[in-house]
Amino acid sequence: MMSDAALPDIPLGRRVVLRYRLPAGYPQPLTDVIGELVSMDPPTVRSANGQVVSVAADRIVALKALGPRPIRTKEIRALEAAAANGWPGIEHAWIDGWLVRAGRGYTGRANSAVPLGNSEGPAELGAQTLHRIGEWFTAHGLPLLLQLPDRLAPVSPGWNSWSETSVLGVDIETIVLPQGPSMVRIAPTPDPAWLEMHRFKGEAPAAQRVSRPVPVLEVLTAVQDGEVGFASLGLPQPIAIGRCALTTAPDGRRWVGLTCVAVAAEHRRHGLGSLVCAELIRWGHARGATHAYIQVEVDNAAAMAMYHDMGFVEHHAYRYAAPEGTR
């Protein structure tokens, strides 16, 4: 048996196996439950079927962290559908199970095709489907661009792929959000100061080495069957910003997706990005979100570390692809 002091230090949200002693009268003395650790006071585990088991420390025989639960293909498709609704572009259509989106060329997500409609295995991209997708993009003045999540569609031979992006997720009930008054404001639309900071990613315009595209307001405020919020911290000019979109996946899970998080260069490494993210998650949770996600390019080590510290874990990845010579 274990005492409170003897319990291992396992972060909430980790997948664990909990072995504990059953009361007298059961045919077996011990049983196990495998699932997500949601509390240590008392130790509480949520199994894959949603059952919540709480056990007093003196009944616990073992509590051990496991590797991440394998993500099923249908879970990838469901989260990608929620994310697509949270950033749908200005115009969109379905072509043979592919969601095609146009947003005046602003951002890859709003101007690409993503395979969401094929419920079994990788999506097919035959010549006829590819031709129809290409025609749609041409009609909207855009090049052919695919967004390819893990296991939903492979990169075709002879195509270029780039911008490997990790999609991180977290069960909101397993993270601790800051308490007390917050100076973060969340509005339904971004103001000019928010747009300027988003465009330059927190850097001074004069320090930019490359030209940054002007944000397209209609892309930023678009949402399909959901709600968006724009966070700002600091007055009169924000020193940290973020965007969130609340949408529902086909499996019924409610997600709040975080995007456009930026902190002014001179105010970084003081926890402001985490604070903005926490308030966006709180905003979504108050509106029914049970989970949160964030999309981060895999080579952005600082952002990855921040989200891991908040409790986010890898769910899947995606990348962009286009025929060779067309990028």
Coordinates of N, CA, C and O in Angstrom, one line a residue, residues 25-107:
G25 N -14.9 -9.0 -0.2 CA -16.1 -9.6 -0.8 C -16.0 -9.7 -2.3 O -16.8 -10.4 -3.0
Y26 N -15.0 -9.0 -3.0 CA -14.8 -9.2 -4.4 C -14.1 -10.5 -4.7 O -13.3 -10.9 -3.9
P27 N -14.4 -11.1 -5.9 CA -13.7 -12.4 -6.2 C -12.2 -12.3 -6.3 O -11.5 -13.2 -6.1
Q28 N -11.7 -11.1 -6.7 CA -10.3 -10.9 -6.8 C -9.8 -9.7 -5.9 O -10.6 -8.8 -5.7
P29 N -8.6 -9.8 -5.4 CA -8.2 -8.8 -4.4 C -7.8 -7.5 -5.1 O -7.9 -6.4 -4.5
L30 N -7.3 -7.5 -6.4 CA -6.7 -6.3 -7.0 C -7.4 -6.1 -8.4 O -7.9 -7.0 -9.0
T31 N -7.3 -4.9 -8.8 CA -7.8 -4.6 -10.2 C -7.0 -3.4 -10.7 O -6.3 -2.7 -9.9
D32 N -7.0 -3.2 -12.0 CA -6.3 -2.1 -12.7 C -7.2 -1.2 -13.4 O -8.3 -1.6 -13.9
V33 N -6.8 0.1 -13.6 CA -7.5 1.0 -14.5 C -6.4 1.7 -15.3 O -5.4 2.2 -14.7
I34 N -6.6 1.8 -16.6 CA -5.6 2.6 -17.4 C -6.3 3.8 -18.0 O -7.5 3.7 -18.5
G35 N -5.7 4.9 -18.0 CA -6.3 6.1 -18.5 C -5.5 7.4 -18.2 O -4.3 7.3 -17.9
E36 N -6.2 8.5 -18.2 CA -5.6 9.8 -18.0 C -5.6 10.2 -16.6 O -6.7 10.2 -16.0
L37 N -4.5 10.6 -16.0 CA -4.4 11.1 -14.6 C -5.0 12.5 -14.6 O -4.5 13.4 -15.1
V38 N -6.1 12.6 -13.8 CA -6.8 13.9 -13.8 C -6.7 14.6 -12.4 O -7.0 15.8 -12.3
S39 N -6.2 13.8 -11.4 CA -6.1 14.4 -10.1 C -5.1 13.5 -9.3 O -5.1 12.3 -9.5
M40 N -4.5 14.2 -8.3 CA -3.7 13.4 -7.3 C -4.2 13.5 -5.9 O -3.7 13.0 -5.0
D41 N -5.4 14.2 -5.8 CA -5.9 14.4 -4.4 C -7.5 14.2 -4.5 O -8.2 15.2 -4.5
P42 N -7.9 13.0 -4.4 CA -7.2 11.7 -4.4 C -6.8 11.3 -5.8 O -7.2 11.9 -6.8
P43 N -5.9 10.3 -5.9 CA -5.5 9.9 -7.3 C -6.7 9.5 -8.1 O -7.5 8.6 -7.6
T44 N -6.9 10.1 -9.2 CA -8.1 9.9 -10.0 C -7.7 9.7 -11.5 O -6.9 10.4 -12.0
V45 N -8.3 8.7 -12.1 CA -7.9 8.3 -13.5 C -9.2 8.3 -14.3 O -10.2 7.7 -13.9
R46 N -9.2 8.9 -15.5 CA -10.3 8.8 -16.5 C -9.9 7.8 -17.6 O -9.0 8.0 -18.3
S47 N -10.7 6.7 -17.7 CA -10.4 5.7 -18.7 C -10.9 6.1 -20.1 O -11.5 7.2 -20.2
A48 N -10.5 5.3 -21.1 CA -10.8 5.7 -22.4 C -12.3 5.8 -22.7 O -12.8 6.5 -23.6
N49 N -13.1 5.0 -21.9 CA -14.6 5.1 -22.1 C -15.2 6.1 -21.3 O -16.5 6.2 -21.2
G50 N -14.4 7.0 -20.6 CA -15.0 8.1 -19.9 C -15.2 7.8 -18.4 O -15.6 8.7 -17.6
Q51 N -15.0 6.6 -18.0 CA -15.2 6.2 -16.5 C -14.1 6.9 -15.7 O -13.0 6.9 -16.0
V52 N -14.6 7.5 -14.6 CA -13.6 8.2 -13.7 C -13.5 7.4 -12.4 O -14.5 7.1 -11.8
V53 N -12.3 7.0 -12.0 CA -12.0 6.2 -10.9 C -11.1 6.9 -9.9 O -10.0 7.3 -10.3
S54 N -11.6 7.1 -8.7 CA -10.8 7.8 -7.6 C -10.5 6.7 -6.5 O -11.4 6.0 -6.1
V55 N -9.3 6.7 -6.1 CA -8.9 5.7 -5.1 C -8.1 6.4 -4.0 O -7.2 7.2 -4.3
A56 N -8.4 6.0 -2.8 CA -7.6 6.5 -1.6 C -6.2 6.0 -1.7 O -6.0 4.8 -2.1
A57 N -5.3 6.8 -1.3 CA -3.8 6.4 -1.4 C -3.5 5.1 -0.7 O -2.7 4.3 -1.1
D58 N -4.2 4.8 0.5 CA -3.9 3.6 1.2 C -4.4 2.3 0.6 O -4.1 1.3 1.0
R59 N -5.2 2.5 -0.5 CA -5.6 1.3 -1.3 C -4.8 1.1 -2.5 O -5.0 0.1 -3.2
I60 N -3.9 2.0 -2.8 CA -3.1 1.9 -4.1 C -1.9 1.0 -3.9 O -1.1 1.1 -3.0
V61 N -1.8 0.0 -4.8 CA -0.6 -0.9 -4.9 C 0.4 -0.3 -5.8 O 1.6 -0.4 -5.5
A62 N 0.1 0.3 -6.9 CA 1.0 0.8 -7.9 C 0.4 1.9 -8.7 O -0.8 1.8 -9.1
L63 N 1.1 2.9 -9.0 CA 0.7 4.0 -9.9 C 1.9 4.3 -10.8 O 2.9 4.7 -10.4
K64 N 1.7 4.0 -12.1 CA 2.9 4.1 -13.0 C 2.5 4.9 -14.3 O 1.4 4.6 -14.9
A65 N 3.4 5.8 -14.7 CA 3.2 6.5 -16.0 C 3.4 5.6 -17.2 O 4.3 4.8 -17.2
L66 N 2.6 5.7 -18.2 CA 2.7 5.0 -19.4 C 3.1 5.9 -20.6 O 3.0 7.1 -20.4
G67 N 3.5 5.4 -21.7 CA 3.7 6.2 -22.9 C 2.4 6.8 -23.3 O 1.3 6.4 -22.9
P68 N 2.4 7.8 -24.2 CA 1.2 8.4 -24.7 C 0.3 7.4 -25.4 O 0.7 6.4 -26.0
R69 N -1.0 7.6 -25.2 CA -2.0 6.7 -25.8 C -1.9 6.8 -27.3 O -1.9 7.9 -27.8
P70 N -1.9 5.7 -28.0 CA -1.9 5.8 -29.5 C -3.1 6.6 -30.0 O -4.2 6.4 -29.5
I71 N -2.9 7.5 -30.9 CA -3.9 8.3 -31.5 C -4.5 7.5 -32.7 O -3.7 7.1 -33.6
R72 N -5.8 7.4 -32.8 CA -6.4 6.7 -33.9 C -6.6 7.6 -35.0 O -6.8 8.8 -34.9
T73 N -6.7 7.0 -36.2 CA -6.9 7.8 -37.4 C -8.1 8.6 -37.4 O -8.1 9.8 -37.8
K74 N -9.2 8.1 -36.9 CA -10.5 8.8 -36.8 C -10.3 10.0 -35.9 O -11.0 11.0 -36.0
E75 N -9.5 9.9 -34.9 CA -9.3 11.1 -34.0 C -8.5 12.2 -34.7 O -8.7 13.4 -34.4
I76 N -7.5 11.8 -35.5 CA -6.8 12.8 -36.3 C -7.8 13.5 -37.2 O -7.8 14.8 -37.3
R77 N -8.6 12.8 -37.9 CA -9.6 13.4 -38.8 C -10.6 14.3 -38.1 O -10.9 15.4 -38.6
A78 N -11.0 13.9 -36.9 CA -12.0 14.7 -36.2 C -11.3 16.0 -35.7 O -12.0 17.1 -35.8
L79 N -10.1 15.9 -35.2 CA -9.5 17.2 -34.8 C -9.2 18.1 -36.0 O -9.3 19.3 -35.9
E80 N -8.7 17.5 -37.1 CA -8.5 18.3 -38.3 C -9.7 19.0 -38.8 O -9.7 20.1 -39.3
A81 N -10.9 18.3 -38.7 CA -12.2 18.9 -39.1 C -12.5 20.1 -38.2 O -12.9 21.1 -38.6
A82 N -12.3 19.9 -36.8 CA -12.5 21.0 -35.9 C -11.6 22.2 -36.2 O -12.0 23.4 -36.2
A83 N -10.3 21.9 -36.5 CA -9.4 22.9 -36.8 C -9.7 23.6 -38.1 O -9.5 24.9 -38.3
A84 N -10.2 22.9 -39.1 CA -10.6 23.5 -40.4 C -11.8 24.4 -40.2 O -11.8 25.5 -40.8
N85 N -12.7 24.0 -39.3 CA -13.8 24.9 -39.1 C -13.4 26.2 -38.3 O -14.0 27.2 -38.4
G86 N -12.3 26.1 -37.6 CA -11.7 27.2 -36.9 C -10.9 28.2 -37.7 O -10.6 29.3 -37.3
W87 N -10.5 27.7 -38.9 CA -9.8 28.6 -39.8 C -10.2 28.2 -41.3 O -9.4 27.6 -42.0
P88 N -11.4 28.5 -41.7 CA -12.0 27.9 -42.9 C -11.7 28.7 -44.2 O -12.1 28.3 -45.3
G89 N -11.0 29.9 -44.0 CA -10.9 30.7 -45.2 C -12.1 31.5 -45.5 O -13.1 31.5 -44.6
I90 N -12.2 32.1 -46.6 CA -13.4 33.0 -46.9 C -14.4 32.2 -47.8 O -15.6 32.3 -47.6
E91 N -13.9 31.3 -48.6 CA -14.7 30.4 -49.4 C -14.2 29.0 -49.3 O -13.0 28.8 -49.2
H92 N -15.1 28.0 -49.4 CA -14.7 26.6 -49.3 C -15.7 25.8 -50.0 O -16.9 26.2 -50.2
A93 N -15.3 24.6 -50.4 CA -16.1 23.6 -51.0 C -15.6 22.2 -50.8 O -14.4 22.0 -50.3
W94 N -16.4 21.2 -51.1 CA -16.0 19.8 -51.0 C -15.8 19.2 -52.4 O -16.6 19.4 -53.3
I95 N -14.6 18.5 -52.6 CA -14.3 17.9 -53.8 C -13.8 16.5 -53.5 O -12.7 16.3 -53.0
D96 N -14.7 15.5 -53.7 CA -14.3 14.0 -53.5 C -13.6 13.8 -52.2 O -12.6 13.1 -52.0
G97 N -14.3 14.3 -51.1 CA -13.7 14.1 -49.8 C -12.7 15.1 -49.3 O -12.2 15.0 -48.2
W98 N -12.3 16.0 -50.2 CA -11.3 17.0 -49.9 C -12.0 18.3 -49.6 O -12.8 18.8 -50.4
L99 N -11.7 19.0 -48.5 CA -12.2 20.3 -48.2 C -11.2 21.3 -48.9 O -10.0 21.4 -48.5
V100 N -11.6 22.1 -49.8 CA -10.8 23.1 -50.5 C -11.2 24.5 -50.0 O -12.4 24.8 -49.8
R101 N -10.2 25.3 -49.7 CA -10.4 26.6 -49.1 C -9.6 27.7 -49.8 O -8.5 27.5 -50.3
A102 N -10.2 28.9 -49.8 CA -9.6 30.0 -50.4 C -9.7 31.2 -49.5 O -10.8 31.5 -48.9
G103 N -8.6 32.0 -49.3 CA -8.7 33.1 -48.4 C -7.8 34.2 -48.9 O -7.0 34.8 -48.2
R104 N -7.9 34.5 -50.2 CA -7.1 35.6 -50.9 C -5.6 35.4 -50.7 O -4.8 36.3 -50.6
G105 N -5.1 34.1 -50.6 CA -3.7 33.8 -50.5 C -3.1 34.0 -49.1 O -1.9 33.8 -48.9
Y106 N -3.9 34.4 -48.1 CA -3.4 34.7 -46.8 C -3.4 33.4 -45.9 O -4.5 32.9 -45.6
T107 N -2.3 32.9 -45.6 CA -1.9 31.7 -44.9 C -2.2 30.4 -45.6 O -3.1 30.4 -46.5

